[in-house]
mmCIF file of C-alpha atoms in Angstrom:
data_model
loop_
_atom_site.group_PDB
_atom_site.id
_atom_site.type_symbol
_atom_site.label_atom_id
_atom_site.label_comp_id
_atom_site.label_asym_id
_atom_site.label_seq_id
_atom_site.Cartn_x
_atom_site.Cartn_y
_atom_site.Cartn_z
ATOM 1 C CA UNK A 1 -25.405 3.077 14.988
ATOM 2 C CA UNK A 2 -25.216 -0.673 14.719
ATOM 3 C CA UNK A 3 -21.567 -1.758 14.272
ATOM 4 C CA UNK A 4 -20.552 -2.973 10.835
ATOM 5 C CA UNK A 5 -19.804 -6.681 11.202
ATOM 6 C CA UNK A 6 -16.413 -7.142 9.601
ATOM 7 C CA UNK A 7 -14.121 -10.114 8.989
ATOM 8 C CA UNK A 8 -10.387 -10.212 8.330
ATOM 9 C CA UNK A 9 -9.435 -12.509 5.467
ATOM 10 C CA UNK A 10 -5.733 -13.357 5.462
ATOM 11 C CA UNK A 11 -4.953 -13.186 9.152
ATOM 12 C CA UNK A 12 -1.235 -12.628 9.668
ATOM 13 C CA UNK A 13 1.143 -10.176 11.309
ATOM 14 C CA UNK A 14 -0.200 -7.003 9.696
ATOM 15 C CA UNK A 15 -3.755 -8.050 10.526
ATOM 16 C CA UNK A 16 -2.864 -8.835 14.141
ATOM 17 C CA UNK A 17 -0.739 -5.739 14.696
ATOM 18 C CA UNK A 18 -2.799 -3.142 12.821
ATOM 19 C CA UNK A 19 -6.240 -4.255 11.651
ATOM 20 C CA UNK A 20 -7.453 -5.900 14.856
ATOM 21 C CA UNK A 21 -6.657 -2.911 17.119
ATOM 22 C CA UNK A 22 -8.120 -0.478 14.577
ATOM 23 C CA UNK A 23 -11.375 -2.457 14.426
ATOM 24 C CA UNK A 24 -11.614 -2.951 18.184
ATOM 25 C CA UNK A 25 -11.019 0.754 18.850
ATOM 26 C CA UNK A 26 -13.589 1.980 16.340
ATOM 27 C CA UNK A 27 -17.200 1.650 17.573
ATOM 28 C CA UNK A 28 -18.419 1.657 13.985
ATOM 29 C CA UNK A 29 -17.003 -1.864 13.508
ATOM 30 C CA UNK A 30 -17.338 -5.256 15.158
ATOM 31 C CA UNK A 31 -14.876 -8.054 14.379
ATOM 32 C CA UNK A 32 -17.020 -10.972 13.231
ATOM 33 C CA UNK A 33 -14.464 -13.602 12.221
ATOM 34 C CA UNK A 34 -11.211 -14.324 10.459
ATOM 35 C CA UNK A 35 -9.624 -16.506 7.806
ATOM 36 C CA UNK A 36 -6.096 -17.874 7.650
ATOM 37 C CA UNK A 37 -4.512 -20.946 6.126
ATOM 38 C CA UNK A 38 -3.941 -22.345 9.633
ATOM 39 C CA UNK A 39 -7.383 -21.378 10.926
ATOM 40 C CA UNK A 40 -5.733 -19.192 13.567
ATOM 41 C CA UNK A 41 -7.185 -15.794 14.338
ATOM 42 C CA UNK A 42 -10.104 -14.106 16.100
ATOM 43 C CA UNK A 43 -13.041 -16.468 16.473
ATOM 44 C CA UNK A 44 -14.897 -17.709 14.625
ATOM 45 C CA UNK A 45 -11.933 -18.597 12.469
ATOM 46 C CA UNK A 46 -11.858 -20.467 9.170
ATOM 47 C CA UNK A 47 -9.377 -21.706 6.589
ATOM 48 C CA UNK A 48 -11.188 -20.318 3.532
ATOM 49 C CA UNK A 49 -13.328 -17.368 2.573
ATOM 50 C CA UNK A 50 -15.943 -19.800 1.311
ATOM 51 C CA UNK A 51 -16.299 -21.360 4.772
ATOM 52 C CA UNK A 52 -16.492 -17.923 6.397
ATOM 53 C CA UNK A 53 -19.242 -16.720 4.062
ATOM 54 C CA UNK A 54 -21.212 -19.923 4.506
ATOM 55 C CA UNK A 55 -21.059 -19.792 8.312
ATOM 56 C CA UNK A 56 -21.373 -16.070 9.139
ATOM 57 C CA UNK A 57 -24.655 -15.028 7.587
ATOM 58 C CA UNK A 58 -24.799 -11.476 8.947
ATOM 59 C CA UNK A 59 -21.384 -10.391 7.675
ATOM 60 C CA UNK A 60 -21.358 -6.902 6.146
ATOM 61 C CA UNK A 61 -17.723 -6.128 5.346
ATOM 62 C CA UNK A 62 -14.281 -7.645 5.064
ATOM 63 C CA UNK A 63 -10.666 -6.505 5.169
ATOM 64 C CA UNK A 64 -8.608 -8.616 2.779
ATOM 65 C CA UNK A 65 -5.006 -8.782 3.969
ATOM 66 C CA UNK A 66 -3.719 -11.766 1.988
ATOM 67 C CA UNK A 67 -0.708 -11.508 -0.325
ATOM 68 C CA UNK A 68 -1.800 -9.884 -3.610
ATOM 69 C CA UNK A 69 -1.803 -13.088 -5.677
ATOM 70 C CA UNK A 70 -5.045 -14.722 -4.432
ATOM 71 C CA UNK A 71 -6.787 -11.471 -3.536
ATOM 72 C CA UNK A 72 -8.813 -10.962 -6.716
ATOM 73 C CA UNK A 73 -10.723 -14.240 -6.479
ATOM 74 C CA UNK A 74 -11.429 -13.697 -2.778
ATOM 75 C CA UNK A 75 -12.597 -10.127 -3.349
ATOM 76 C CA UNK A 76 -14.810 -11.116 -6.251
ATOM 77 C CA UNK A 77 -16.487 -13.774 -4.100
ATOM 78 C CA UNK A 78 -17.039 -11.285 -1.270
ATOM 79 C CA UNK A 79 -18.580 -8.729 -3.621
ATOM 80 C CA UNK A 80 -20.935 -11.413 -4.926
ATOM 81 C CA UNK A 81 -22.087 -11.828 -1.308
ATOM 82 C CA UNK A 82 -22.675 -8.088 -1.015
ATOM 83 C CA UNK A 83 -19.753 -7.258 1.278
ATOM 84 C CA UNK A 84 -18.055 -3.891 1.515
ATOM 85 C CA UNK A 85 -14.316 -4.395 1.033
ATOM 86 C CA UNK A 86 -11.153 -2.854 2.408
ATOM 87 C CA UNK A 87 -8.126 -4.083 0.465
ATOM 88 C CA UNK A 88 -4.689 -3.987 2.081
ATOM 89 C CA UNK A 89 -1.978 -2.637 -0.212
ATOM 90 C CA UNK A 90 -1.245 -3.472 -2.967
ATOM 91 C CA UNK A 91 -4.927 -3.977 -3.820
ATOM 92 C CA UNK A 92 -4.364 -6.756 -6.383
ATOM 93 C CA UNK A 93 -1.599 -8.338 -8.409
ATOM 94 C CA UNK A 94 -2.509 -6.440 -11.594
ATOM 95 C CA UNK A 95 -4.207 -3.248 -12.711
ATOM 96 C CA UNK A 96 -6.769 -5.241 -14.688
ATOM 97 C CA UNK A 97 -7.916 -7.075 -11.566
ATOM 98 C CA UNK A 98 -8.473 -3.805 -9.698
ATOM 99 C CA UNK A 99 -10.510 -2.369 -12.545
ATOM 100 C CA UNK A 100 -12.705 -5.458 -12.654
ATOM 101 C CA UNK A 101 -13.306 -5.283 -8.905
ATOM 102 C CA UNK A 102 -14.224 -1.618 -9.312
ATOM 103 C CA UNK A 103 -16.788 -2.581 -11.942
ATOM 104 C CA UNK A 104 -18.213 -5.450 -9.897
ATOM 105 C CA UNK A 105 -18.550 -3.349 -6.737
ATOM 106 C CA UNK A 106 -20.282 -0.568 -8.639
ATOM 107 C CA UNK A 107 -22.721 -3.041 -10.180
ATOM 108 C CA UNK A 108 -23.441 -4.620 -6.781
ATOM 109 C CA UNK A 109 -23.672 -1.294 -4.949
ATOM 110 C CA UNK A 110 -20.964 -2.122 -2.419
ATOM 111 C CA UNK A 111 -17.994 -0.079 -1.234
ATOM 112 C CA UNK A 112 -14.521 -0.893 -2.543
ATOM 113 C CA UNK A 113 -11.661 0.825 -0.703
ATOM 114 C CA UNK A 114 -8.111 0.334 -1.998
ATOM 115 C CA UNK A 115 -6.017 1.408 0.962
ATOM 116 C CA UNK A 116 -2.554 2.948 1.001
ATOM 117 C CA UNK A 117 -1.726 3.183 4.685
ATOM 118 C CA UNK A 118 1.333 5.416 4.228
ATOM 119 C CA UNK A 119 -0.927 8.149 2.831
ATOM 120 C CA UNK A 120 -2.535 8.381 6.272
ATOM 121 C CA UNK A 121 0.681 9.383 8.050
ATOM 122 C CA UNK A 122 0.643 12.759 9.759
ATOM 123 C CA UNK A 123 3.057 14.580 7.458
ATOM 124 C CA UNK A 124 1.422 13.630 4.170
ATOM 125 C CA UNK A 125 -1.579 15.975 4.228
ATOM 126 C CA UNK A 126 0.642 18.864 5.325
ATOM 127 C CA UNK A 127 3.120 18.190 2.501
ATOM 128 C CA UNK A 128 0.317 18.027 -0.058
ATOM 129 C CA UNK A 129 -0.975 21.404 1.073
ATOM 130 C CA UNK A 130 2.474 23.006 0.897
ATOM 131 C CA UNK A 131 3.115 21.629 -2.609
ATOM 132 C CA UNK A 132 -0.254 22.597 -4.094
ATOM 133 C CA UNK A 133 0.306 24.703 -7.206
ATOM 134 C CA UNK A 134 4.112 24.531 -6.890
ATOM 135 C CA UNK A 135 6.662 23.608 -9.530
ATOM 136 C CA UNK A 136 9.361 21.158 -8.546
ATOM 137 C CA UNK A 137 13.110 21.454 -9.001
ATOM 138 C CA UNK A 138 13.880 17.956 -7.752
ATOM 139 C CA UNK A 139 12.601 14.929 -5.843
ATOM 140 C CA UNK A 140 14.555 12.070 -4.331
ATOM 141 C CA UNK A 141 12.830 9.036 -2.839
ATOM 142 C CA UNK A 142 15.017 6.836 -0.633
ATOM 143 C CA UNK A 143 13.254 3.686 0.593
ATOM 144 C CA UNK A 144 15.804 1.304 2.085
ATOM 145 C CA UNK A 145 15.151 -1.504 4.566
ATOM 146 C CA UNK A 146 16.082 -5.110 5.376
ATOM 147 C CA UNK A 147 13.935 -7.799 3.752
ATOM 148 C CA UNK A 148 15.009 -10.283 6.437
ATOM 149 C CA UNK A 149 13.588 -8.046 9.153
ATOM 150 C CA UNK A 150 10.279 -7.224 7.478
ATOM 151 C CA UNK A 151 9.608 -10.457 5.552
ATOM 152 C CA UNK A 152 11.460 -13.234 7.403
ATOM 153 C CA UNK A 153 10.948 -16.588 5.744
ATOM 154 C CA UNK A 154 8.402 -15.208 3.275
ATOM 155 C CA UNK A 155 9.446 -16.696 -0.048
ATOM 156 C CA UNK A 156 6.331 -15.352 -1.793
ATOM 157 C CA UNK A 157 7.805 -11.843 -2.017
ATOM 158 C CA UNK A 158 10.422 -13.166 -4.445
ATOM 159 C CA UNK A 159 8.000 -15.313 -6.462
ATOM 160 C CA UNK A 160 6.299 -13.986 -9.580
ATOM 161 C CA UNK A 161 3.567 -11.601 -8.475
ATOM 162 C CA UNK A 162 5.206 -11.022 -5.094
ATOM 163 C CA UNK A 163 6.376 -7.470 -5.957
ATOM 164 C CA UNK A 164 9.863 -7.844 -4.443
ATOM 165 C CA UNK A 165 11.270 -4.497 -3.310
ATOM 166 C CA UNK A 166 8.172 -2.828 -4.723
ATOM 167 C CA UNK A 167 6.224 -4.281 -1.784
ATOM 168 C CA UNK A 168 7.653 -1.534 0.464
ATOM 169 C CA UNK A 169 8.475 0.766 -2.453
ATOM 170 C CA UNK A 170 4.822 1.077 -3.371
ATOM 171 C CA UNK A 171 4.358 2.850 -0.030
ATOM 172 C CA UNK A 172 6.746 5.551 -1.245
ATOM 173 C CA UNK A 173 4.849 5.752 -4.534
ATOM 174 C CA UNK A 174 1.571 6.117 -2.648
ATOM 175 C CA UNK A 175 2.939 9.077 -0.689
ATOM 176 C CA UNK A 176 4.511 10.721 -3.741
ATOM 177 C CA UNK A 177 1.345 10.444 -5.827
ATOM 178 C CA UNK A 178 -0.677 11.827 -2.920
ATOM 179 C CA UNK A 179 1.424 14.942 -2.349
ATOM 180 C CA UNK A 180 2.690 15.958 -5.805
ATOM 181 C CA UNK A 181 0.736 18.643 -7.686
ATOM 182 C CA UNK A 182 0.765 16.647 -10.966
ATOM 183 C CA UNK A 183 1.026 13.002 -12.077
ATOM 184 C CA UNK A 184 4.295 11.075 -11.941
ATOM 185 C CA UNK A 185 5.586 8.976 -14.855
ATOM 186 C CA UNK A 186 8.456 6.472 -14.977
ATOM 187 C CA UNK A 187 11.067 7.445 -17.595
ATOM 188 C CA UNK A 188 13.669 4.730 -17.071
ATOM 189 C CA UNK A 189 15.202 2.507 -14.439
ATOM 190 C CA UNK A 190 17.406 -0.403 -13.475
ATOM 191 C CA UNK A 191 16.011 -3.336 -11.531
ATOM 192 C CA UNK A 192 18.308 -5.692 -9.609
ATOM 193 C CA UNK A 193 17.151 -9.314 -9.499
ATOM 194 C CA UNK A 194 18.728 -11.976 -7.269
ATOM 195 C CA UNK A 195 19.846 -14.972 -9.306
ATOM 196 C CA UNK A 196 17.176 -17.146 -7.672
ATOM 197 C CA UNK A 197 14.274 -14.648 -7.616
ATOM 198 C CA UNK A 198 11.545 -13.551 -10.001
ATOM 199 C CA UNK A 199 11.136 -10.103 -8.423
ATOM 200 C CA UNK A 200 13.724 -7.363 -7.809
ATOM 201 C CA UNK A 201 15.540 -6.745 -4.546
ATOM 202 C CA UNK A 202 16.494 -3.183 -5.506
ATOM 203 C CA UNK A 203 15.561 -0.527 -8.044
ATOM 204 C CA UNK A 204 16.934 2.797 -9.283
ATOM 205 C CA UNK A 205 14.295 4.823 -11.124
ATOM 206 C CA UNK A 206 13.922 8.151 -12.893
ATOM 207 C CA UNK A 207 10.607 9.963 -13.346
ATOM 208 C CA UNK A 208 9.065 12.875 -15.172
ATOM 209 C CA UNK A 209 6.127 15.056 -14.192
ATOM 210 C CA UNK A 210 4.311 18.001 -15.797
ATOM 211 C CA UNK A 211 5.005 19.852 -12.533
ATOM 212 C CA UNK A 212 8.797 19.500 -12.749
ATOM 213 C CA UNK A 213 11.682 20.594 -14.949
ATOM 214 C CA UNK A 214 14.314 18.866 -12.826
ATOM 215 C CA UNK A 215 15.501 15.460 -11.675
ATOM 216 C CA UNK A 216 12.958 13.148 -10.048
ATOM 217 C CA UNK A 217 14.304 9.814 -8.843
ATOM 218 C CA UNK A 218 13.834 6.906 -6.471
ATOM 219 C CA UNK A 219 16.186 4.417 -4.845
ATOM 220 C CA UNK A 220 14.500 1.303 -3.466
ATOM 221 C CA UNK A 221 16.635 -1.307 -1.723
ATOM 222 C CA UNK A 222 15.895 -4.324 0.450
ATOM 223 C CA UNK A 223 19.529 -4.932 1.405
ATOM 224 C CA UNK A 224 20.005 -2.287 4.101
ATOM 225 C CA UNK A 225 20.821 -3.983 7.407
ATOM 226 C CA UNK A 226 21.583 -0.987 9.656
ATOM 227 C CA UNK A 227 18.104 0.463 10.042
ATOM 228 C CA UNK A 228 15.410 1.808 7.776
ATOM 229 C CA UNK A 229 15.441 4.960 5.673
ATOM 230 C CA UNK A 230 12.053 5.993 4.360
ATOM 231 C CA UNK A 231 12.413 9.558 3.109
ATOM 232 C CA UNK A 232 11.159 11.785 0.291
ATOM 233 C CA UNK A 233 13.161 14.972 -0.298
ATOM 234 C CA UNK A 234 11.591 17.617 -2.553
ATOM 235 C CA UNK A 235 12.908 21.008 -3.614
ATOM 236 C CA UNK A 236 10.484 23.448 -5.201
ATOM 237 C CA UNK A 237 11.331 25.863 -8.003
ATOM 238 C CA UNK A 238 11.355 28.760 -5.529
ATOM 239 C CA UNK A 239 13.961 27.022 -3.362
ATOM 240 C CA UNK A 240 11.842 25.609 -0.551
ATOM 241 C CA UNK A 241 12.929 22.173 0.704
ATOM 242 C CA UNK A 242 10.420 19.655 2.024
ATOM 243 C CA UNK A 243 11.517 16.405 3.608
ATOM 244 C CA UNK A 244 9.167 13.632 4.634
ATOM 245 C CA UNK A 245 10.771 11.226 7.109
ATOM 246 C CA UNK A 246 9.807 7.931 8.735
ATOM 247 C CA UNK A 247 7.540 6.993 5.852
ATOM 248 C CA UNK A 248 5.610 10.263 6.049
ATOM 249 C CA UNK A 249 5.139 10.421 9.802
ATOM 250 C CA UNK A 250 7.317 13.554 10.029
ATOM 251 C CA UNK A 251 7.680 16.596 7.795
ATOM 252 C CA UNK A 252 10.431 19.203 7.696
ATOM 253 C CA UNK A 253 10.296 22.493 5.789
ATOM 254 C CA UNK A 254 13.706 24.083 5.163
ATOM 255 C CA UNK A 255 15.092 21.967 8.020
ATOM 256 C CA UNK A 256 12.433 22.951 10.548
ATOM 257 C CA UNK A 257 9.921 20.449 11.888
ATOM 258 C CA UNK A 258 6.333 21.038 10.744
ATOM 259 C CA UNK A 259 3.638 20.128 13.221
ATOM 260 C CA UNK A 260 1.723 17.129 11.890
ATOM 261 C CA UNK A 261 -0.948 15.185 13.687
ATOM 262 C CA UNK A 262 -2.716 11.947 12.879
ATOM 263 C CA UNK A 263 -4.853 9.426 14.731
ATOM 264 C CA UNK A 264 -2.626 6.783 13.160
ATOM 265 C CA UNK A 265 -2.521 5.084 9.781
ATOM 266 C CA UNK A 266 -4.944 2.234 10.405
ATOM 267 C CA UNK A 267 -7.392 4.050 12.688
ATOM 268 C CA UNK A 268 -7.690 6.653 9.934
ATOM 269 C CA UNK A 269 -8.143 3.931 7.309
ATOM 270 C CA UNK A 270 -11.091 2.475 9.195
ATOM 271 C CA UNK A 271 -12.620 5.904 9.831
ATOM 272 C CA UNK A 272 -12.470 6.488 6.072
ATOM 273 C CA UNK A 273 -13.898 3.027 5.394
ATOM 274 C CA UNK A 274 -16.906 3.709 7.636
ATOM 275 C CA UNK A 275 -17.517 7.038 5.930
ATOM 276 C CA UNK A 276 -17.383 5.439 2.484
ATOM 277 C CA UNK A 277 -19.835 2.728 3.547
ATOM 278 C CA UNK A 278 -22.216 5.330 4.954
ATOM 279 C CA UNK A 279 -22.143 7.214 1.650
ATOM 280 C CA UNK A 280 -22.227 4.011 -0.427
ATOM 281 C CA UNK A 281 -19.156 5.187 -2.291
ATOM 282 C CA UNK A 282 -15.874 3.580 -3.323
ATOM 283 C CA UNK A 283 -12.341 4.935 -3.265
ATOM 284 C CA UNK A 284 -10.139 3.186 -5.808
ATOM 285 C CA UNK A 285 -6.648 4.614 -6.278
ATOM 286 C CA UNK A 286 -4.421 2.730 -8.724
ATOM 287 C CA UNK A 287 -1.645 5.307 -9.209
ATOM 288 C CA UNK A 288 0.927 3.627 -6.909
ATOM 289 C CA UNK A 289 0.296 0.263 -8.584
ATOM 290 C CA UNK A 290 0.559 1.901 -12.028
ATOM 291 C CA UNK A 291 4.026 3.191 -11.144
ATOM 292 C CA UNK A 292 5.124 -0.323 -10.193
ATOM 293 C CA UNK A 293 3.772 -1.744 -13.453
ATOM 294 C CA UNK A 294 5.396 1.037 -15.485
ATOM 295 C CA UNK A 295 8.722 0.497 -13.704
ATOM 296 C CA UNK A 296 8.668 -3.152 -14.728
ATOM 297 C CA UNK A 297 7.836 -2.194 -18.321
ATOM 298 C CA UNK A 298 10.586 0.358 -18.998
ATOM 299 C CA UNK A 299 13.505 -0.657 -16.748
ATOM 300 C CA UNK A 300 16.669 -2.568 -17.539
ATOM 301 C CA UNK A 301 17.470 -5.750 -15.617
ATOM 302 C CA UNK A 302 20.669 -6.615 -13.781
ATOM 303 C CA UNK A 303 21.388 -9.849 -11.923
ATOM 304 C CA UNK A 304 22.873 -9.860 -8.428
ATOM 305 C CA UNK A 305 23.740 -12.631 -5.972
ATOM 306 C CA UNK A 306 21.188 -15.160 -4.798
ATOM 307 C CA UNK A 307 18.966 -14.322 -1.828
ATOM 308 C CA UNK A 308 18.033 -16.526 1.125
ATOM 309 C CA UNK A 309 14.810 -15.641 2.939
#
């Protein structure tokens, strides 16, 4: 089949480290250009989506990997030009923007794929299968990392619309909503805001679910400097204990490792993207973003010391 000519809009570290290799290693795609503010990236490179669309007439698809703030306008323009779209997480800054993109893509007949890369880790599908039809006794999400390691010098994460600690925390939400046998709802929480930031640096949250009679909680924190902890610990009503580690890459059942295989998060994303394009279908999942929005609606606020990025 003729490769799908695809551009990357918002060329930065995640695009260079993950999207470029995934495109190059998938024969269904051909990298046809890139956009970044500095005009640096795979040639032909541009400084705006408008310039890209004007110059590359045979473009068929785009991966939008910008911060969430400007993504809606870029995506809307690309849909108007008939492009199939892969949106890096989180898909947009608001739920309303995602719903409008869903409507526009459906009207245009193009594919819209809101990606959650953590869902494509090897242990996630296995955990979902083990939890199917189960009732839960408890769940504890622990998502701790160092903002200075993962977002050095990136002030936008602490600006309004930058998501703060929910930028990594939404990965945990994407895994939880993928594996749990029923929806998850935020009951209450406390969000910790640096004195000079508009988004939280940490969060403690409590949830409810129709599938659980016990305690469901999450601890998100960007202040951990001695290594990452990305785990989800679940106990079922019958006493089984499942633990997802390394962001979902590993799964343990009652302390024993469960074999889990995956081609990799981003290779699997692009395989799914090609399949959706072939079927002229979209995959729009807003549940992780809904949990972020609900957390901001129902949580208390506490101020902590100023942050320097």
